Coordinates of C-alpha atoms in Angstrom, one line a residue:
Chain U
X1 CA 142.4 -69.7 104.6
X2 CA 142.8 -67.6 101.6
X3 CA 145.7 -67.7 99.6
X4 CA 148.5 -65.1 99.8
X5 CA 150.0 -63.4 96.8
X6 CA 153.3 -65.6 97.9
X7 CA 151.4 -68.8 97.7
X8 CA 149.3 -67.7 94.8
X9 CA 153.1 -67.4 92.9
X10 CA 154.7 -70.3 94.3
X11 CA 151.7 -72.1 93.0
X12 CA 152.5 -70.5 89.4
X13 CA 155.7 -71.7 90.1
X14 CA 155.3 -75.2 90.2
X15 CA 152.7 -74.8 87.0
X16 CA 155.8 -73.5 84.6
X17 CA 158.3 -75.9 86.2
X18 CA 155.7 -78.9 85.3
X19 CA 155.1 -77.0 81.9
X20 CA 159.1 -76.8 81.1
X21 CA 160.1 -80.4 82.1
X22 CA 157.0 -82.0 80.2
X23 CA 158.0 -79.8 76.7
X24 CA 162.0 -80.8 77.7
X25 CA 161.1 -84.5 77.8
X26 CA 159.0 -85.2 74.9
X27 CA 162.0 -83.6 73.0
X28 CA 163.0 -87.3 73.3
X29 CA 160.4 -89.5 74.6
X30 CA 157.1 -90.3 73.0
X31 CA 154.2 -88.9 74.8
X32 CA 152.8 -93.0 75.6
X33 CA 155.8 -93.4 77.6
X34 CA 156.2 -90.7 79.5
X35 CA 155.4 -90.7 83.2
X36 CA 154.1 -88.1 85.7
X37 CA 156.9 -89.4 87.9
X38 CA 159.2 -88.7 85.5
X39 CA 158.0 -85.2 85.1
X40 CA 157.8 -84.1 88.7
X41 CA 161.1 -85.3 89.1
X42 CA 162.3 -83.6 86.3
X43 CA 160.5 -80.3 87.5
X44 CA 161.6 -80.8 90.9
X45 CA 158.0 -80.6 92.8
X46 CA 155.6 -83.2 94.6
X47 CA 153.0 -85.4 92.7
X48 CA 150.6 -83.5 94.7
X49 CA 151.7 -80.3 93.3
X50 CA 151.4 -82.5 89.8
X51 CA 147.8 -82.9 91.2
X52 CA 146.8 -79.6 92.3
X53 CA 147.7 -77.9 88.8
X54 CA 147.0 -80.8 86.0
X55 CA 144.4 -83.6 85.9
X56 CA 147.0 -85.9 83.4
X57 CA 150.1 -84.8 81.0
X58 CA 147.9 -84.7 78.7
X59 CA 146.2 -81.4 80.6
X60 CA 149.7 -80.2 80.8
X61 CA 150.3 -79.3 77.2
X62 CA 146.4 -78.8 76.7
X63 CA 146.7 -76.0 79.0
X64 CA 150.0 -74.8 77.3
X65 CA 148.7 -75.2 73.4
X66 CA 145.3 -74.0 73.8
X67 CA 145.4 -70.2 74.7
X68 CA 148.1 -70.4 71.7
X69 CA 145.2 -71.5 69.3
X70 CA 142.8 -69.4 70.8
X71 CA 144.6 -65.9 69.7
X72 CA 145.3 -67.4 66.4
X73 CA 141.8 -68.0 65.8
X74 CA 141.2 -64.4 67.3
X75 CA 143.0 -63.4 65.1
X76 CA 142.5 -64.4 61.6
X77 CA 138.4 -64.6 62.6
X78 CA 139.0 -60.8 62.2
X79 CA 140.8 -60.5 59.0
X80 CA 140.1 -60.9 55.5
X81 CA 142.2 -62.1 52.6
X82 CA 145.8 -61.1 52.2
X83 CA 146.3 -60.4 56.0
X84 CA 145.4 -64.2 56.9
X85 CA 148.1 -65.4 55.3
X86 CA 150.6 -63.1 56.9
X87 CA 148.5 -64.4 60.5
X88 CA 149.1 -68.0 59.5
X89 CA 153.0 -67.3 58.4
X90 CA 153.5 -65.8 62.1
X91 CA 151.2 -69.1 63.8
X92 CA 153.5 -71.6 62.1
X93 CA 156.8 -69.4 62.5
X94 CA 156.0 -70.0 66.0
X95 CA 154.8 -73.4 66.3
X96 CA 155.9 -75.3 63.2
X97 CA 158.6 -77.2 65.3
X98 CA 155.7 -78.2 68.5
X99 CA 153.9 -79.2 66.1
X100 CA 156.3 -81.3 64.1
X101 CA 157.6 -82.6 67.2
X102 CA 153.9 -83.6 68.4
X103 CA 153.4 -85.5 65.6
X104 CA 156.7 -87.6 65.4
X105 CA 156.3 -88.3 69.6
X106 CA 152.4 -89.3 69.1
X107 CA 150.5 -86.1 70.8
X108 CA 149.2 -84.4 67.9
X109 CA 145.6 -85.5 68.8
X110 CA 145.7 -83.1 71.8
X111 CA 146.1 -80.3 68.5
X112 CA 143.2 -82.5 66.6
X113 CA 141.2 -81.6 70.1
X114 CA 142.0 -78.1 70.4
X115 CA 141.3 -77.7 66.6
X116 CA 137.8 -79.5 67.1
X117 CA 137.5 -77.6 70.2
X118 CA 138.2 -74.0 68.7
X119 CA 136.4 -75.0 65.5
X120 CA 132.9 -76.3 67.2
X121 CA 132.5 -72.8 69.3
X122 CA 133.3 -71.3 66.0
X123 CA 130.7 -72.7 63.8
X124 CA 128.2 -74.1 66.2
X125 CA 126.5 -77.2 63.7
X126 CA 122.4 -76.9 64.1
X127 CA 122.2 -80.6 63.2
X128 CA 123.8 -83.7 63.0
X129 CA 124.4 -83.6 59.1
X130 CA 126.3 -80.1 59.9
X131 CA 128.0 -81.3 63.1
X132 CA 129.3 -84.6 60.4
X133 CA 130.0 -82.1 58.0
X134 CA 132.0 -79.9 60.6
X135 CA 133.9 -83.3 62.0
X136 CA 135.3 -84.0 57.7
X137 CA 136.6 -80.7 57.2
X138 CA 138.2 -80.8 60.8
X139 CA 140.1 -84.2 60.5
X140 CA 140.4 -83.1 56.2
X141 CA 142.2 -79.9 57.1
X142 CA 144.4 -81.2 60.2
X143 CA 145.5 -84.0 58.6
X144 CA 146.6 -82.0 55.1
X145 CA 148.7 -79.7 57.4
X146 CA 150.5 -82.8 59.2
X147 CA 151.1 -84.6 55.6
X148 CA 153.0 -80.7 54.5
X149 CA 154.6 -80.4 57.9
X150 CA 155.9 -84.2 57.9
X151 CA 156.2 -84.9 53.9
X152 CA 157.9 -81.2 53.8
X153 CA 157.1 -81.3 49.6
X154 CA 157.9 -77.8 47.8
X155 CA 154.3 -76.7 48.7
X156 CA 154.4 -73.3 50.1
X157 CA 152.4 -72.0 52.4
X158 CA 150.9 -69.8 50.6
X159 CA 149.9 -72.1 47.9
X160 CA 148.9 -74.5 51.5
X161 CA 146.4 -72.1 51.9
X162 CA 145.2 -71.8 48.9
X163 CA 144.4 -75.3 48.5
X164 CA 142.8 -75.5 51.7
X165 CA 140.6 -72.8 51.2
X166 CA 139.5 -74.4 47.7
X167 CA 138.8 -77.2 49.3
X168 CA 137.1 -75.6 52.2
X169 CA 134.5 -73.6 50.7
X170 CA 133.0 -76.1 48.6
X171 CA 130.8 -76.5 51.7
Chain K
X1 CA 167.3 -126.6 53.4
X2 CA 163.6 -126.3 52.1
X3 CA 160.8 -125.9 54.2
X4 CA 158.8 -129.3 54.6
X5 CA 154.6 -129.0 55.0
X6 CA 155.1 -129.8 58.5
X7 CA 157.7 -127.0 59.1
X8 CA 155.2 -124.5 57.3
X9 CA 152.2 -125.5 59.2
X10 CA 153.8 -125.2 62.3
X11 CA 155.0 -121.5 61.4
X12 CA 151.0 -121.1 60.6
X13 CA 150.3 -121.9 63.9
X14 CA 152.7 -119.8 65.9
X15 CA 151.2 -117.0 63.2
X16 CA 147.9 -117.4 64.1
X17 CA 148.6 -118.1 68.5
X18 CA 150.4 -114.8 68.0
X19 CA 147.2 -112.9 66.1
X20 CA 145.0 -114.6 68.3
X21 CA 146.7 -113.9 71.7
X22 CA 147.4 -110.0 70.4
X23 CA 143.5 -109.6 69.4
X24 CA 142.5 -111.2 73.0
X25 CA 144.9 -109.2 75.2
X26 CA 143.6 -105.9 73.8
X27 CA 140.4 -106.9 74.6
X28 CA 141.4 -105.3 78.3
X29 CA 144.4 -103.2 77.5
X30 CA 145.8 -100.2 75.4
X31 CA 147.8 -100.6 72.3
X32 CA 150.8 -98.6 73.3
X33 CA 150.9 -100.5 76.9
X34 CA 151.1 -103.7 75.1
X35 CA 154.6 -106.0 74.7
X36 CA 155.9 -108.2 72.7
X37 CA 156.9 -110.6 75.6
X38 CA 153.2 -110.5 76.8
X39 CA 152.3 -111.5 73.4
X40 CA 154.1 -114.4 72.8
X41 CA 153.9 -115.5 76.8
X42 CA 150.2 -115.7 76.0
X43 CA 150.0 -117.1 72.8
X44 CA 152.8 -119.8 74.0
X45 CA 155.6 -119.0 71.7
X46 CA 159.4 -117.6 71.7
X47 CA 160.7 -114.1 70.7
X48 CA 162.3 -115.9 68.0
X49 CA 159.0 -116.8 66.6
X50 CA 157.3 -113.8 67.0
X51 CA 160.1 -112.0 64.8
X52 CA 160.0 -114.4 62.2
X53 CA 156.4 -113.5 61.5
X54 CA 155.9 -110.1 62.5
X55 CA 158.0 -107.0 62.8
X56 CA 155.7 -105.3 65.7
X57 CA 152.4 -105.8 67.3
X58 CA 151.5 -103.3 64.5
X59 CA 152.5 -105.2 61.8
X60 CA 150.2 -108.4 63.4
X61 CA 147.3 -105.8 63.3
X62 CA 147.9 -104.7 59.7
X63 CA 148.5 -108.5 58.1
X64 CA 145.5 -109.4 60.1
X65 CA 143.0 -106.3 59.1
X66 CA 144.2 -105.7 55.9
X67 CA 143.0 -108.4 54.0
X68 CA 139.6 -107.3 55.6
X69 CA 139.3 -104.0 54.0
X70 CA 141.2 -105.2 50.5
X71 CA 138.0 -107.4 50.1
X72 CA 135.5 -105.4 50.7
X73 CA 137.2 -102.4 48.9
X74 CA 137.2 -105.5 46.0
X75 CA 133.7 -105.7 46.8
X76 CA 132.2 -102.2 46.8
X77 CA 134.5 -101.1 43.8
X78 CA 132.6 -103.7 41.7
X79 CA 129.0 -102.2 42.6
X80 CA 126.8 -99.4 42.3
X81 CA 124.1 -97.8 43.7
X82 CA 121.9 -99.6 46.6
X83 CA 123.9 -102.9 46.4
X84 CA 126.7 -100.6 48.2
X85 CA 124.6 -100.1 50.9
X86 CA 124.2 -104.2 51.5
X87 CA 128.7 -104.6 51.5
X88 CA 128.5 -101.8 53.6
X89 CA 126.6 -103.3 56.6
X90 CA 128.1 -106.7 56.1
X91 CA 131.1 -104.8 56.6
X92 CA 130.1 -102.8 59.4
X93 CA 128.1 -106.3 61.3
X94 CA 131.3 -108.6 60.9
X95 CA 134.2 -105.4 62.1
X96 CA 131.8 -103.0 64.1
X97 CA 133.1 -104.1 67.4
X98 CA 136.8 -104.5 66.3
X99 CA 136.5 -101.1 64.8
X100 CA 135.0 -99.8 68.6
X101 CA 137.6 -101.5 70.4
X102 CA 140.5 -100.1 68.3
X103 CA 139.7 -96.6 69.1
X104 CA 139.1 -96.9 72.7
X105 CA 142.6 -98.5 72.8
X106 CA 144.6 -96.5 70.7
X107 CA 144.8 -98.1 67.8
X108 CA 142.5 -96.8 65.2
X109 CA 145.6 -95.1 63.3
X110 CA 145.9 -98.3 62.0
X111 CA 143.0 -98.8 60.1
X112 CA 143.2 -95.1 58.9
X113 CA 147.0 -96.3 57.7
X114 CA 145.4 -99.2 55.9
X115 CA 142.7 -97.2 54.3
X116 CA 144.8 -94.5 52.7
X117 CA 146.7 -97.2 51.6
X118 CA 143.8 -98.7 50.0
X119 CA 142.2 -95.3 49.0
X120 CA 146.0 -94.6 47.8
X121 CA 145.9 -97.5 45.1
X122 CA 142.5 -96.8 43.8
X123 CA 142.6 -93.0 43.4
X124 CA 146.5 -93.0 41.9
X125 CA 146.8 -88.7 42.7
X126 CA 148.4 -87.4 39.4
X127 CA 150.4 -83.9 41.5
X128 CA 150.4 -82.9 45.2
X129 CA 147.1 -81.0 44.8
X130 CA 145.3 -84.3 43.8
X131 CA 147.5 -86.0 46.9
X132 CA 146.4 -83.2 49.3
X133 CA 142.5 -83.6 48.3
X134 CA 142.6 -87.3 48.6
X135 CA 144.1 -87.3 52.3
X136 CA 141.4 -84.7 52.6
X137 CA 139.0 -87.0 51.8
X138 CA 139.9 -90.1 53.3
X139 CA 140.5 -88.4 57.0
X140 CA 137.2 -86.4 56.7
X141 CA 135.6 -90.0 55.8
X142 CA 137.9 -91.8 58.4
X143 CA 136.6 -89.2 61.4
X144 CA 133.3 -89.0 60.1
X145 CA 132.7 -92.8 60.7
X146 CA 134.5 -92.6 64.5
X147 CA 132.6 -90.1 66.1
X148 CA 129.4 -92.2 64.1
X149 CA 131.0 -95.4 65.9
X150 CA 131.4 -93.7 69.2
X151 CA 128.9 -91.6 70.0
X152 CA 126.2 -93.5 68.8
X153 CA 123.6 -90.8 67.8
X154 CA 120.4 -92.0 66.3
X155 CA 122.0 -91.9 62.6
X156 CA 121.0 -94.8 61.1
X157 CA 124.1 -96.7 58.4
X158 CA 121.8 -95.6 55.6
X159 CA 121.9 -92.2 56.7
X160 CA 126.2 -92.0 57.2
X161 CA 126.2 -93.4 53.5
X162 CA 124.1 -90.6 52.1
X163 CA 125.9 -88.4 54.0
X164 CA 129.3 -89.5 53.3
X165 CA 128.6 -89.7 49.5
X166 CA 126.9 -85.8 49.9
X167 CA 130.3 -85.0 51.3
X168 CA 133.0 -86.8 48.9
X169 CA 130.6 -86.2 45.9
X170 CA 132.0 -82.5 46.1
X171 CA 135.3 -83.6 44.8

């Protein structure tokens, strides 16, 4: 039977409820112990509905995060200079607190994924020594932006950038 | 009252049950599904003794590992050239398979906290730039030997070395 336009948006439904309850919860639970029972109950749906939309929580906010990523890197692929930094002031006026709360509640690895993820399709390594090479300045750059976000020094992020890049391009 | 031989060997013992059961038990399971009360059930001990040895299961992982790494960061700090090569594989023959296991249970952040930490005491950063570029380096490096460990491509320890050093070298 095909599915009807009402079924089609209950079905979006149940998605944003799942969505909403998982972000609400890991306001105050670390990601290891929270449940799937938790968050259907918390969305008010089924754990088939859980089922039909998301493989694990972990597709949840993978789902959620990644088509955020994806128009950053849209966007600043297309600029030059100046204007990135004015991109990358708008991505972390948005996301600064996700991704601070990610960190202290143990998911930022599904950001170290999308990163990768986003980052691989970007570059595309020929080799092994080049898909290495891609892996250190992956890992080298998230982890410099968790330190700032976590350490929160007088570093600004302009001068964040700055040092990135410097340390970027010497490959 | 002071502490007799006997007292203090006994106290050894319930330190070393406790490593020994914590090693074994995440042999099958994930770090963050582990408990304390598992822990000392297997490893025959009270609470009591657990706490008066260890803060966390952590904090068992880090007093067991670190001397590990402190001596062969002794080690390698003392040599140059192909010598490195021969503490390297030692290294990698006697912790390989505690290294694999670590990261397929969740637990790898460890030995990325006890390499900073190592990295942190050699290097001495002089400003937050220096600070910045040595996390840089030490996640890049810390990555770069997972995915070696995991994937298992036809890289040969040799290879990672030259590679690693091409990479650092930069800096």
């Amino acid at each position: 039977m095909a599915k009807t336009n009402y079924s089609i948006s209950l079905q979006e439904d149940s998605k944003n409820f799942i969505t909403e309850a998982t972000l609400q919860l890991l306001d105050s639970k670390s990601f290891n112990k929270l449940t799937v029972m938790e968050v259907v109950k918390r969305a008010g749906v089924s754990r088939m509905a859980f089922y039909r939309n998301f493989e694990s929580i972990e597709d949840v906010l993978k789902q959620y995060y990644c088509p955020k990523f994806e128009a950053f890197f849209d966007k600043i692929k297309k600029t030059h200079g100046e204007e990135e930094l004015v991109i990358l002031t708008e991505f972390f006026s948005v996301m600064k607190s996700d991704l601070i709360k990610a960190i202290n509640h143990d998911y930022d690895s599904i950001f170290f994924d999308i990163l990768s993820q986003q980052t691989e399709l970007f570059i595309q390594p020929q080799n092994r020594s080049e898909y290495y090479q891609m892996k250190f300045i992956i890992a080298g750059t998230f982890t410099v932006w968790k330190v700032w976000l976590t350490e929160e020094d007088e570093t600004s992020l302009a001068e964040m950038w700055a040092l990135l890049s410097n340390l970027t391009k010497k490959y």
